[in-house]
């Protein structure tokens, strides 16, 4: 329970194996990597490697998770960057900042109450999205560059076969398979800030 909770900047924890609930709770600038053992006989992206409520209330830092996780991934994340290969229900609930890259299946009610930050989802099923506050948008060229950076880091840190396959795709194909989940009010703030900086 709560592996790497409140981990501060400057510390990296690498877990070979699996984790329970609240992995990275309150992450405060540290880096967390979890992956199966190299001799594991299962397909990593088809298995759950960490429990529910991953990165709950994280404020900054990075998480790279090779495999799927349970429900309520990145709830109340306000500044961390996270990559995962599948999530259960209610992912990105009440997010206010940060980034989430989901390169696997999602459960229902994704992005409920999400007011900030951004999530990118591979092969998004629109029926799973809570659209009360969030729009599903095409990935921009600028966003694609960031996604590819996260995929490269994920592959380097975890040996992810999913990230390797996605990075081998032509840019246009990868871009077409991704969806940006962007809170409407947050998008307005970003546009206003960009206009003010001109």
Short mmCIF file of N, CA and C in Angstrom, two decimals:
data_model
loop_
_atom_site.label_atom_id
_atom_site.label_comp_id
_atom_site.label_asym_id
_atom_site.label_seq_id
_atom_site.Cartn_x
_atom_site.Cartn_y
_atom_site.Cartn_z
N UNK A 1 0.83 -1.19 0.00
CA UNK A 1 0.00 0.00 0.00
C UNK A 1 0.88 1.26 0.00
N UNK A 2 0.50 2.24 -0.82
CA UNK A 2 1.12 3.57 -0.78
C UNK A 2 2.62 3.55 -1.06
N UNK A 3 3.07 2.68 -1.96
CA UNK A 3 4.49 2.66 -2.33
C UNK A 3 4.85 4.00 -2.96
N UNK A 4 5.90 4.61 -2.48
CA UNK A 4 6.37 5.89 -3.03
C UNK A 4 5.51 7.08 -2.67
N UNK A 5 4.68 6.95 -1.64
CA UNK A 5 3.81 8.07 -1.27
C UNK A 5 4.63 9.30 -0.87
N UNK A 6 4.22 10.45 -1.37
CA UNK A 6 4.83 11.75 -1.05
C UNK A 6 6.31 11.82 -1.42
N UNK A 7 6.73 11.01 -2.38
CA UNK A 7 8.14 10.95 -2.76
C UNK A 7 8.60 12.32 -3.26
N UNK A 8 9.67 12.88 -2.67
CA UNK A 8 10.10 14.23 -3.06
C UNK A 8 11.02 14.21 -4.27
N UNK A 9 11.23 15.39 -4.80
CA UNK A 9 12.12 15.59 -5.95
C UNK A 9 13.52 15.10 -5.62
N UNK A 10 14.16 14.50 -6.60
CA UNK A 10 15.53 14.03 -6.43
C UNK A 10 15.64 12.56 -6.09
N UNK A 11 14.50 11.89 -5.86
CA UNK A 11 14.53 10.47 -5.53
C UNK A 11 13.77 9.69 -6.61
N UNK A 12 14.37 8.61 -7.09
CA UNK A 12 13.73 7.70 -8.03
C UNK A 12 13.64 6.33 -7.38
N UNK A 13 12.44 5.75 -7.41
CA UNK A 13 12.23 4.38 -6.93
C UNK A 13 11.82 3.52 -8.11
N UNK A 14 12.52 2.40 -8.30
CA UNK A 14 12.18 1.45 -9.36
C UNK A 14 11.73 0.15 -8.71
N UNK A 15 10.50 -0.23 -8.98
CA UNK A 15 9.91 -1.43 -8.39
C UNK A 15 9.82 -2.52 -9.47
N UNK A 16 10.47 -3.64 -9.21
CA UNK A 16 10.36 -4.81 -10.08
C UNK A 16 9.36 -5.75 -9.41
N UNK A 17 8.19 -5.88 -10.00
CA UNK A 17 7.14 -6.67 -9.38
C UNK A 17 5.83 -5.94 -9.52
N UNK A 18 5.01 -5.96 -8.48
CA UNK A 18 3.74 -5.25 -8.56
C UNK A 18 3.49 -4.47 -7.27
N UNK A 19 2.46 -3.63 -7.32
CA UNK A 19 2.16 -2.74 -6.21
C UNK A 19 0.68 -2.78 -5.90
N UNK A 20 0.33 -2.37 -4.70
CA UNK A 20 -1.07 -2.35 -4.29
C UNK A 20 -1.66 -0.96 -4.53
N UNK A 21 -2.67 -0.59 -3.76
CA UNK A 21 -3.35 0.69 -3.94
C UNK A 21 -2.48 1.88 -3.53
N UNK A 22 -2.86 3.06 -4.03
CA UNK A 22 -2.23 4.34 -3.65
C UNK A 22 -0.75 4.43 -4.03
N UNK A 23 -0.34 3.70 -5.05
CA UNK A 23 1.02 3.84 -5.60
C UNK A 23 1.23 5.30 -6.00
N UNK A 24 2.26 5.94 -5.45
CA UNK A 24 2.56 7.33 -5.81
C UNK A 24 1.60 8.36 -5.24
N UNK A 25 0.87 8.00 -4.17
CA UNK A 25 -0.04 8.96 -3.55
C UNK A 25 0.72 10.22 -3.12
N UNK A 26 0.20 11.39 -3.48
CA UNK A 26 0.83 12.64 -3.07
C UNK A 26 2.24 12.83 -3.63
N UNK A 27 2.55 12.19 -4.74
CA UNK A 27 3.89 12.29 -5.33
C UNK A 27 4.29 13.77 -5.43
N UNK A 28 5.48 14.09 -4.92
CA UNK A 28 5.88 15.50 -4.78
C UNK A 28 7.21 15.78 -5.48
N UNK A 29 7.32 15.31 -6.71
CA UNK A 29 8.51 15.62 -7.50
C UNK A 29 9.40 14.43 -7.79
N UNK A 30 9.20 13.32 -7.10
CA UNK A 30 10.01 12.13 -7.32
C UNK A 30 9.61 11.39 -8.59
N UNK A 31 10.33 10.30 -8.85
CA UNK A 31 10.05 9.48 -10.04
C UNK A 31 9.79 8.05 -9.58
N UNK A 32 8.73 7.45 -10.12
CA UNK A 32 8.35 6.08 -9.78
C UNK A 32 8.23 5.25 -11.05
N UNK A 33 8.88 4.11 -11.04
CA UNK A 33 8.83 3.20 -12.18
C UNK A 33 8.46 1.82 -11.66
N UNK A 34 7.46 1.19 -12.28
CA UNK A 34 7.11 -0.18 -11.92
C UNK A 34 7.01 -1.02 -13.19
N UNK A 35 7.58 -2.21 -13.12
CA UNK A 35 7.59 -3.11 -14.27
C UNK A 35 7.65 -4.55 -13.78
N UNK A 36 7.19 -5.49 -14.59
CA UNK A 36 7.33 -6.89 -14.20
C UNK A 36 8.79 -7.33 -14.28
N UNK A 37 9.08 -8.46 -13.65
CA UNK A 37 10.42 -9.04 -13.75
C UNK A 37 10.70 -9.43 -15.19
N UNK A 38 11.95 -9.33 -15.58
CA UNK A 38 12.32 -9.65 -16.97
C UNK A 38 12.03 -11.10 -17.33
N UNK A 39 11.92 -11.99 -16.34
CA UNK A 39 11.64 -13.40 -16.61
C UNK A 39 10.15 -13.72 -16.50
N UNK A 40 9.31 -12.71 -16.30
CA UNK A 40 7.87 -12.95 -16.23
C UNK A 40 7.37 -13.54 -17.55
N UNK A 41 6.48 -14.51 -17.48
CA UNK A 41 6.03 -15.22 -18.68
C UNK A 41 4.75 -14.64 -19.28
N UNK A 42 4.12 -13.67 -18.60
CA UNK A 42 2.88 -13.09 -19.11
C UNK A 42 3.16 -11.86 -19.96
N UNK A 43 2.13 -11.44 -20.70
CA UNK A 43 2.22 -10.22 -21.50
C UNK A 43 1.89 -9.04 -20.59
N UNK A 44 2.87 -8.17 -20.36
CA UNK A 44 2.75 -7.14 -19.33
C UNK A 44 1.53 -6.25 -19.51
N UNK A 45 1.27 -5.82 -20.75
CA UNK A 45 0.20 -4.87 -20.97
C UNK A 45 -1.20 -5.47 -20.82
N UNK A 46 -1.27 -6.79 -20.68
CA UNK A 46 -2.56 -7.45 -20.47
C UNK A 46 -2.85 -7.71 -19.00
N UNK A 47 -1.92 -7.39 -18.12
CA UNK A 47 -2.05 -7.69 -16.70
C UNK A 47 -2.09 -6.42 -15.86
N UNK A 48 -2.73 -6.52 -14.71
CA UNK A 48 -2.74 -5.41 -13.75
C UNK A 48 -1.50 -5.50 -12.87
N UNK A 49 -0.73 -4.41 -12.83
CA UNK A 49 0.52 -4.41 -12.07
C UNK A 49 0.44 -3.53 -10.82
N UNK A 50 -0.56 -2.67 -10.75
CA UNK A 50 -0.74 -1.82 -9.58
C UNK A 50 -2.24 -1.64 -9.34
N UNK A 51 -2.59 -1.31 -8.10
CA UNK A 51 -3.99 -1.30 -7.69
C UNK A 51 -4.75 -0.05 -8.02
N UNK A 52 -5.63 0.33 -7.12
CA UNK A 52 -6.52 1.47 -7.31
C UNK A 52 -5.89 2.77 -6.80
N UNK A 53 -6.40 3.89 -7.28
CA UNK A 53 -6.08 5.23 -6.79
C UNK A 53 -4.57 5.53 -6.90
N UNK A 54 -4.04 5.28 -8.09
CA UNK A 54 -2.63 5.55 -8.37
C UNK A 54 -2.43 7.06 -8.55
N UNK A 55 -1.38 7.60 -7.97
CA UNK A 55 -1.02 9.03 -8.09
C UNK A 55 -2.11 9.94 -7.53
N UNK A 56 -2.81 9.49 -6.53
CA UNK A 56 -3.85 10.30 -5.91
C UNK A 56 -3.24 11.58 -5.33
N UNK A 57 -3.73 12.73 -5.75
CA UNK A 57 -3.26 14.00 -5.21
C UNK A 57 -1.81 14.32 -5.51
N UNK A 58 -1.24 13.71 -6.55
CA UNK A 58 0.15 14.01 -6.90
C UNK A 58 0.28 15.48 -7.31
N UNK A 59 1.38 16.11 -6.93
CA UNK A 59 1.58 17.52 -7.25
C UNK A 59 2.66 17.75 -8.30
N UNK A 60 3.60 16.82 -8.41
CA UNK A 60 4.65 16.91 -9.42
C UNK A 60 5.40 15.58 -9.43
N UNK A 61 6.26 15.41 -10.43
CA UNK A 61 7.01 14.16 -10.55
C UNK A 61 6.55 13.34 -11.74
N UNK A 62 7.05 12.10 -11.81
CA UNK A 62 6.78 11.24 -12.97
C UNK A 62 6.48 9.81 -12.51
N UNK A 63 5.56 9.16 -13.23
CA UNK A 63 5.27 7.74 -13.01
C UNK A 63 5.28 7.04 -14.36
N UNK A 64 5.97 5.91 -14.43
CA UNK A 64 5.99 5.08 -15.62
C UNK A 64 5.60 3.68 -15.19
N UNK A 65 4.45 3.20 -15.70
CA UNK A 65 3.86 1.96 -15.21
C UNK A 65 3.68 1.01 -16.38
N UNK A 66 4.45 -0.08 -16.39
CA UNK A 66 4.33 -1.07 -17.47
C UNK A 66 3.30 -2.12 -17.07
N UNK A 67 2.11 -1.95 -17.60
CA UNK A 67 0.99 -2.80 -17.25
C UNK A 67 -0.22 -1.94 -16.94
N UNK A 68 -1.32 -2.60 -16.60
CA UNK A 68 -2.54 -1.88 -16.29
C UNK A 68 -2.67 -1.62 -14.80
N UNK A 69 -3.57 -0.70 -14.46
CA UNK A 69 -3.85 -0.38 -13.06
C UNK A 69 -5.36 -0.42 -12.84
N UNK A 70 -5.75 -0.29 -11.57
CA UNK A 70 -7.16 -0.38 -11.21
C UNK A 70 -7.92 0.92 -11.43
N UNK A 71 -8.88 1.16 -10.57
CA UNK A 71 -9.76 2.31 -10.72
C UNK A 71 -9.15 3.59 -10.15
N UNK A 72 -9.71 4.73 -10.61
CA UNK A 72 -9.37 6.06 -10.10
C UNK A 72 -7.89 6.41 -10.25
N UNK A 73 -7.37 6.17 -11.43
CA UNK A 73 -6.00 6.54 -11.78
C UNK A 73 -5.88 8.06 -11.91
N UNK A 74 -4.90 8.64 -11.26
CA UNK A 74 -4.59 10.08 -11.33
C UNK A 74 -5.71 10.97 -10.78
N UNK A 75 -6.50 10.46 -9.85
CA UNK A 75 -7.52 11.31 -9.22
C UNK A 75 -6.84 12.45 -8.47
N UNK A 76 -7.32 13.66 -8.70
CA UNK A 76 -6.79 14.87 -8.07
C UNK A 76 -5.31 15.12 -8.38
N UNK A 77 -4.81 14.54 -9.45
CA UNK A 77 -3.47 14.89 -9.89
C UNK A 77 -3.44 16.38 -10.25
N UNK A 78 -2.44 17.08 -9.74
CA UNK A 78 -2.37 18.52 -10.03
C UNK A 78 -1.07 18.92 -10.71
N UNK A 79 -0.18 17.94 -11.01
CA UNK A 79 1.05 18.37 -11.65
C UNK A 79 1.99 17.26 -12.10
N UNK A 80 1.70 16.02 -11.80
CA UNK A 80 2.59 14.93 -12.18
C UNK A 80 2.32 14.48 -13.62
N UNK A 81 3.33 13.85 -14.22
CA UNK A 81 3.19 13.22 -15.54
C UNK A 81 3.19 11.71 -15.35
N UNK A 82 2.22 11.04 -15.94
CA UNK A 82 2.07 9.60 -15.72
C UNK A 82 1.80 8.88 -17.03
N UNK A 83 2.45 7.73 -17.21
CA UNK A 83 2.21 6.87 -18.37
C UNK A 83 1.80 5.51 -17.85
N UNK A 84 0.73 4.95 -18.44
CA UNK A 84 0.20 3.67 -17.97
C UNK A 84 -0.38 2.93 -19.18
N UNK A 85 -0.49 1.60 -19.06
CA UNK A 85 -0.89 0.78 -20.21
C UNK A 85 -2.32 0.26 -20.10
N UNK A 86 -3.14 0.94 -19.32
CA UNK A 86 -4.55 0.58 -19.18
C UNK A 86 -5.04 0.96 -17.80
N UNK A 87 -6.32 1.37 -17.71
CA UNK A 87 -6.87 1.84 -16.45
C UNK A 87 -8.29 1.33 -16.28
N UNK A 88 -8.74 1.29 -15.01
CA UNK A 88 -10.12 0.94 -14.72
C UNK A 88 -11.03 2.15 -14.80
N UNK A 89 -12.14 2.10 -14.08
CA UNK A 89 -13.13 3.18 -14.12
C UNK A 89 -12.62 4.46 -13.44
N UNK A 90 -13.19 5.58 -13.84
CA UNK A 90 -13.01 6.88 -13.19
C UNK A 90 -11.59 7.43 -13.27
N UNK A 91 -10.84 7.10 -14.30
CA UNK A 91 -9.48 7.64 -14.45
C UNK A 91 -9.54 9.15 -14.65
N UNK A 92 -8.54 9.84 -14.15
CA UNK A 92 -8.38 11.30 -14.28
C UNK A 92 -9.52 12.08 -13.63
N UNK A 93 -10.17 11.48 -12.66
CA UNK A 93 -11.27 12.11 -11.95
C UNK A 93 -10.74 13.29 -11.13
N UNK A 94 -11.38 14.44 -11.27
CA UNK A 94 -11.01 15.65 -10.51
C UNK A 94 -9.56 16.07 -10.73
N UNK A 95 -8.96 15.72 -11.85
CA UNK A 95 -7.62 16.22 -12.15
C UNK A 95 -7.66 17.74 -12.30
N UNK A 96 -6.64 18.41 -11.79
CA UNK A 96 -6.55 19.86 -11.93
C UNK A 96 -5.29 20.30 -12.67
N UNK A 97 -4.39 19.37 -12.95
CA UNK A 97 -3.15 19.70 -13.65
C UNK A 97 -2.40 18.42 -13.98
N UNK A 98 -1.25 18.60 -14.59
CA UNK A 98 -0.42 17.45 -14.92
C UNK A 98 -0.81 16.82 -16.24
N UNK A 99 -0.22 15.65 -16.49
CA UNK A 99 -0.42 14.93 -17.75
C UNK A 99 -0.66 13.45 -17.46
N UNK A 100 -1.53 12.84 -18.22
CA UNK A 100 -1.73 11.40 -18.15
C UNK A 100 -1.74 10.85 -19.57
N UNK A 101 -0.91 9.86 -19.82
CA UNK A 101 -0.88 9.19 -21.12
C UNK A 101 -1.30 7.74 -20.89
N UNK A 102 -2.44 7.37 -21.47
CA UNK A 102 -3.01 6.04 -21.28
C UNK A 102 -2.92 5.30 -22.61
N UNK A 103 -2.06 4.28 -22.67
CA UNK A 103 -1.80 3.57 -23.93
C UNK A 103 -2.36 2.15 -23.87
N UNK A 104 -3.58 2.07 -23.34
CA UNK A 104 -4.26 0.80 -23.25
C UNK A 104 -5.73 1.04 -22.98
N UNK A 105 -6.48 0.00 -22.63
CA UNK A 105 -7.92 0.15 -22.44
C UNK A 105 -8.26 1.02 -21.24
N UNK A 106 -9.44 1.65 -21.30
CA UNK A 106 -9.92 2.45 -20.17
C UNK A 106 -11.27 1.91 -19.72
N UNK A 107 -11.57 2.14 -18.44
CA UNK A 107 -12.90 1.85 -17.93
C UNK A 107 -13.84 3.01 -18.24
N UNK A 108 -15.00 2.98 -17.60
CA UNK A 108 -16.02 3.99 -17.87
C UNK A 108 -15.75 5.26 -17.04
N UNK A 109 -16.44 6.33 -17.41
CA UNK A 109 -16.46 7.58 -16.64
C UNK A 109 -15.09 8.25 -16.53
N UNK A 110 -14.32 8.16 -17.58
CA UNK A 110 -13.01 8.80 -17.57
C UNK A 110 -13.20 10.32 -17.62
N UNK A 111 -12.38 11.04 -16.86
CA UNK A 111 -12.32 12.51 -16.83
C UNK A 111 -13.52 13.15 -16.13
N UNK A 112 -14.18 12.44 -15.24
CA UNK A 112 -15.29 13.03 -14.48
C UNK A 112 -14.75 14.13 -13.57
N UNK A 113 -15.31 15.31 -13.66
CA UNK A 113 -14.87 16.40 -12.79
C UNK A 113 -13.48 16.92 -13.08
N UNK A 114 -12.91 16.57 -14.21
CA UNK A 114 -11.55 17.00 -14.57
C UNK A 114 -11.58 18.46 -14.98
N UNK A 115 -10.87 19.32 -14.24
CA UNK A 115 -10.92 20.77 -14.50
C UNK A 115 -9.61 21.34 -15.01
N UNK A 116 -8.55 20.53 -15.03
CA UNK A 116 -7.25 21.01 -15.49
C UNK A 116 -6.36 19.86 -15.91
N UNK A 117 -5.22 20.22 -16.48
CA UNK A 117 -4.32 19.20 -16.98
C UNK A 117 -4.79 18.66 -18.31
N UNK A 118 -4.10 17.64 -18.79
CA UNK A 118 -4.44 17.05 -20.08
C UNK A 118 -4.22 15.55 -20.01
N UNK A 119 -5.06 14.81 -20.72
CA UNK A 119 -4.87 13.36 -20.83
C UNK A 119 -4.88 12.99 -22.31
N UNK A 120 -4.03 12.06 -22.67
CA UNK A 120 -4.03 11.51 -24.02
C UNK A 120 -4.36 10.03 -23.90
N UNK A 121 -5.31 9.58 -24.72
CA UNK A 121 -5.78 8.19 -24.63
C UNK A 121 -5.65 7.54 -26.00
N UNK A 122 -5.09 6.35 -26.03
CA UNK A 122 -4.95 5.58 -27.26
C UNK A 122 -6.26 4.85 -27.56
N UNK A 123 -6.71 4.95 -28.80
CA UNK A 123 -7.91 4.22 -29.25
C UNK A 123 -9.09 4.45 -28.31
N UNK A 124 -9.37 5.69 -28.05
CA UNK A 124 -10.41 6.10 -27.09
C UNK A 124 -11.80 5.65 -27.54
N UNK A 125 -12.54 5.07 -26.62
CA UNK A 125 -13.95 4.76 -26.83
C UNK A 125 -14.76 5.95 -26.31
N UNK A 126 -15.41 6.73 -27.19
CA UNK A 126 -16.12 7.94 -26.73
C UNK A 126 -17.19 7.66 -25.69
N UNK A 127 -17.74 6.46 -25.69
CA UNK A 127 -18.79 6.12 -24.72
C UNK A 127 -18.26 6.07 -23.29
N UNK A 128 -16.95 5.95 -23.13
CA UNK A 128 -16.36 5.86 -21.79
C UNK A 128 -16.07 7.23 -21.18
N UNK A 129 -16.19 8.30 -21.98
CA UNK A 129 -15.80 9.64 -21.53
C UNK A 129 -16.95 10.36 -20.84
N UNK A 130 -16.65 10.98 -19.70
CA UNK A 130 -17.61 11.87 -19.05
C UNK A 130 -17.41 13.25 -19.66
N UNK A 131 -18.41 13.73 -20.39
CA UNK A 131 -18.25 14.96 -21.17
C UNK A 131 -18.77 16.21 -20.45
N UNK A 132 -19.06 16.11 -19.18
CA UNK A 132 -19.61 17.25 -18.46
C UNK A 132 -18.68 18.46 -18.50
N UNK A 133 -17.38 18.23 -18.31
CA UNK A 133 -16.41 19.32 -18.26
C UNK A 133 -15.34 19.23 -19.34
N UNK A 134 -15.29 18.12 -20.06
CA UNK A 134 -14.14 17.79 -20.90
C UNK A 134 -14.57 17.54 -22.34
N UNK A 135 -13.73 17.98 -23.27
CA UNK A 135 -13.93 17.68 -24.70
C UNK A 135 -12.89 16.67 -25.16
N UNK A 136 -13.30 15.81 -26.09
CA UNK A 136 -12.38 14.90 -26.76
C UNK A 136 -11.94 15.56 -28.07
N UNK A 137 -10.65 15.80 -28.21
CA UNK A 137 -10.13 16.57 -29.33
C UNK A 137 -9.05 15.79 -30.07
N UNK A 138 -8.84 16.13 -31.34
CA UNK A 138 -7.69 15.54 -32.05
C UNK A 138 -6.38 16.01 -31.41
N UNK A 139 -5.38 15.18 -31.49
CA UNK A 139 -4.05 15.52 -30.96
C UNK A 139 -3.36 16.45 -31.93
N UNK A 140 -2.84 17.56 -31.43
CA UNK A 140 -2.12 18.51 -32.27
C UNK A 140 -0.70 18.00 -32.53
N UNK A 141 -0.02 18.61 -33.50
CA UNK A 141 1.35 18.23 -33.81
C UNK A 141 2.26 18.47 -32.60
N UNK A 142 2.03 19.57 -31.89
CA UNK A 142 2.82 19.88 -30.69
C UNK A 142 2.60 18.82 -29.60
N UNK A 143 1.35 18.44 -29.43
CA UNK A 143 1.05 17.40 -28.44
C UNK A 143 1.67 16.06 -28.82
N UNK A 144 1.66 15.75 -30.11
CA UNK A 144 2.25 14.48 -30.57
C UNK A 144 3.72 14.40 -30.19
N UNK A 145 4.44 15.49 -30.31
CA UNK A 145 5.85 15.51 -29.92
C UNK A 145 5.99 15.18 -28.43
N UNK A 146 5.14 15.77 -27.60
CA UNK A 146 5.19 15.48 -26.16
C UNK A 146 4.84 14.03 -25.88
N UNK A 147 3.82 13.50 -26.55
CA UNK A 147 3.46 12.09 -26.37
C UNK A 147 4.62 11.18 -26.75
N UNK A 148 5.28 11.47 -27.85
CA UNK A 148 6.42 10.65 -28.27
C UNK A 148 7.57 10.74 -27.27
N UNK A 149 7.77 11.91 -26.68
CA UNK A 149 8.78 12.03 -25.62
C UNK A 149 8.43 11.13 -24.44
N UNK A 150 7.17 11.15 -24.03
CA UNK A 150 6.74 10.32 -22.90
C UNK A 150 6.86 8.82 -23.24
N UNK A 151 6.50 8.46 -24.46
CA UNK A 151 6.63 7.06 -24.88
C UNK A 151 8.09 6.61 -24.86
N UNK A 152 8.97 7.47 -25.35
CA UNK A 152 10.40 7.12 -25.35
C UNK A 152 10.93 6.94 -23.94
N UNK A 153 10.51 7.82 -23.03
CA UNK A 153 10.92 7.69 -21.63
C UNK A 153 10.35 6.41 -21.02
N UNK A 154 9.09 6.14 -21.33
CA UNK A 154 8.42 4.95 -20.81
C UNK A 154 9.14 3.68 -21.28
N UNK A 155 9.48 3.64 -22.56
CA UNK A 155 10.18 2.47 -23.10
C UNK A 155 11.56 2.32 -22.45
N UNK A 156 12.25 3.43 -22.29
CA UNK A 156 13.59 3.39 -21.69
C UNK A 156 13.54 2.91 -20.24
N UNK A 157 12.56 3.38 -19.50
CA UNK A 157 12.48 3.06 -18.07
C UNK A 157 11.91 1.68 -17.79
N UNK A 158 10.97 1.23 -18.64
CA UNK A 158 10.25 -0.01 -18.32
C UNK A 158 10.45 -1.13 -19.32
N UNK A 159 11.05 -0.84 -20.47
CA UNK A 159 11.15 -1.85 -21.52
C UNK A 159 9.82 -2.14 -22.19
N UNK A 160 8.90 -1.21 -22.16
CA UNK A 160 7.54 -1.41 -22.65
C UNK A 160 7.48 -1.79 -24.12
N UNK A 161 6.85 -2.94 -24.39
CA UNK A 161 6.64 -3.37 -25.77
C UNK A 161 5.58 -2.51 -26.46
N UNK A 162 4.61 -2.04 -25.70
CA UNK A 162 3.56 -1.17 -26.26
C UNK A 162 4.18 0.14 -26.75
N UNK A 163 5.00 0.77 -25.91
CA UNK A 163 5.64 2.02 -26.31
C UNK A 163 6.53 1.81 -27.53
N UNK A 164 7.23 0.70 -27.56
CA UNK A 164 8.11 0.41 -28.71
C UNK A 164 7.29 0.31 -30.00
N UNK A 165 6.16 -0.38 -29.94
CA UNK A 165 5.31 -0.51 -31.14
C UNK A 165 4.75 0.84 -31.57
N UNK A 166 4.32 1.64 -30.61
CA UNK A 166 3.73 2.94 -30.95
C UNK A 166 4.76 3.89 -31.54
N UNK A 167 5.97 3.85 -31.01
CA UNK A 167 7.02 4.72 -31.54
C UNK A 167 7.45 4.32 -32.95
N UNK A 168 7.19 3.07 -33.32
CA UNK A 168 7.54 2.60 -34.66
C UNK A 168 6.50 3.00 -35.71
N UNK A 169 5.34 3.48 -35.26
CA UNK A 169 4.29 3.89 -36.20
C UNK A 169 4.65 5.21 -36.89
N UNK A 170 4.18 5.39 -38.12
CA UNK A 170 4.30 6.72 -38.73
C UNK A 170 3.58 7.76 -37.87
N UNK A 171 4.10 8.98 -37.85
CA UNK A 171 3.52 10.02 -37.01
C UNK A 171 2.02 10.18 -37.25
N UNK A 172 1.61 10.19 -38.50
CA UNK A 172 0.20 10.42 -38.82
C UNK A 172 -0.68 9.30 -38.26
N UNK A 173 -0.20 8.08 -38.29
CA UNK A 173 -1.00 6.97 -37.77
C UNK A 173 -1.12 7.04 -36.26
N UNK A 174 -0.01 7.32 -35.58
CA UNK A 174 -0.06 7.46 -34.13
C UNK A 174 -0.98 8.62 -33.74
N UNK A 175 -0.85 9.74 -34.43
CA UNK A 175 -1.67 10.91 -34.13
C UNK A 175 -3.15 10.59 -34.30
N UNK A 176 -3.50 9.82 -35.32
CA UNK A 176 -4.89 9.49 -35.57
C UNK A 176 -5.47 8.56 -34.51
N UNK A 177 -4.62 7.77 -33.87
CA UNK A 177 -5.11 6.82 -32.87
C UNK A 177 -5.23 7.43 -31.47
N UNK A 178 -4.73 8.64 -31.31
CA UNK A 178 -4.75 9.30 -30.00
C UNK A 178 -5.88 10.33 -29.91
N UNK A 179 -6.39 10.50 -28.71
CA UNK A 179 -7.39 11.53 -28.43
C UNK A 179 -6.89 12.37 -27.25
N UNK A 180 -7.04 13.66 -27.36
CA UNK A 180 -6.74 14.57 -26.25
C UNK A 180 -8.01 14.81 -25.44
N UNK A 181 -7.91 14.63 -24.13
CA UNK A 181 -9.00 14.98 -23.22
C UNK A 181 -8.64 16.31 -22.57
N UNK A 182 -9.39 17.33 -22.92
CA UNK A 182 -9.06 18.70 -22.49
C UNK A 182 -10.26 19.34 -21.80
N UNK A 183 -10.12 19.74 -20.54
CA UNK A 183 -11.20 20.47 -19.87
C UNK A 183 -11.48 21.80 -20.58
N UNK A 184 -12.76 22.09 -20.80
CA UNK A 184 -13.13 23.28 -21.58
C UNK A 184 -12.67 24.58 -20.92
N UNK A 185 -12.90 24.73 -19.63
CA UNK A 185 -12.50 25.97 -18.95
C UNK A 185 -10.98 26.12 -18.93
N UNK A 186 -10.29 25.02 -18.74
CA UNK A 186 -8.82 25.04 -18.73
C UNK A 186 -8.30 25.46 -20.11
N UNK A 187 -8.93 24.97 -21.17
CA UNK A 187 -8.52 25.35 -22.52
C UNK A 187 -8.69 26.85 -22.73
N UNK A 188 -9.79 27.42 -22.20
CA UNK A 188 -10.00 28.87 -22.31
C UNK A 188 -8.90 29.65 -21.60
N UNK A 189 -8.50 29.17 -20.42
CA UNK A 189 -7.43 29.83 -19.68
C UNK A 189 -6.12 29.76 -20.46
N UNK A 190 -5.82 28.61 -21.05
CA UNK A 190 -4.59 28.48 -21.83
C UNK A 190 -4.60 29.41 -23.04
N UNK A 191 -5.76 29.52 -23.69
CA UNK A 191 -5.85 30.43 -24.84
C UNK A 191 -5.67 31.88 -24.41
N UNK A 192 -6.28 32.26 -23.29
CA UNK A 192 -6.15 33.63 -22.80
C UNK A 192 -4.70 33.94 -22.44
N UNK A 193 -4.03 32.99 -21.81
CA UNK A 193 -2.63 33.19 -21.45
C UNK A 193 -1.76 33.34 -22.69
N UNK A 194 -2.02 32.50 -23.71
CA UNK A 194 -1.25 32.58 -24.94
C UNK A 194 -1.47 33.93 -25.64
N UNK A 195 -2.71 34.40 -25.62
CA UNK A 195 -3.01 35.71 -26.23
C UNK A 195 -2.30 36.84 -25.49
N UNK A 196 -2.25 36.73 -24.15
CA UNK A 196 -1.62 37.78 -23.35
C UNK A 196 -0.10 37.84 -23.57
N UNK A 197 0.48 36.68 -23.96
CA UNK A 197 1.92 36.64 -24.15
C UNK A 197 2.34 37.14 -25.52
N UNK A 198 1.37 37.36 -26.41
CA UNK A 198 1.71 37.85 -27.77
C UNK A 198 2.16 39.31 -27.75
#
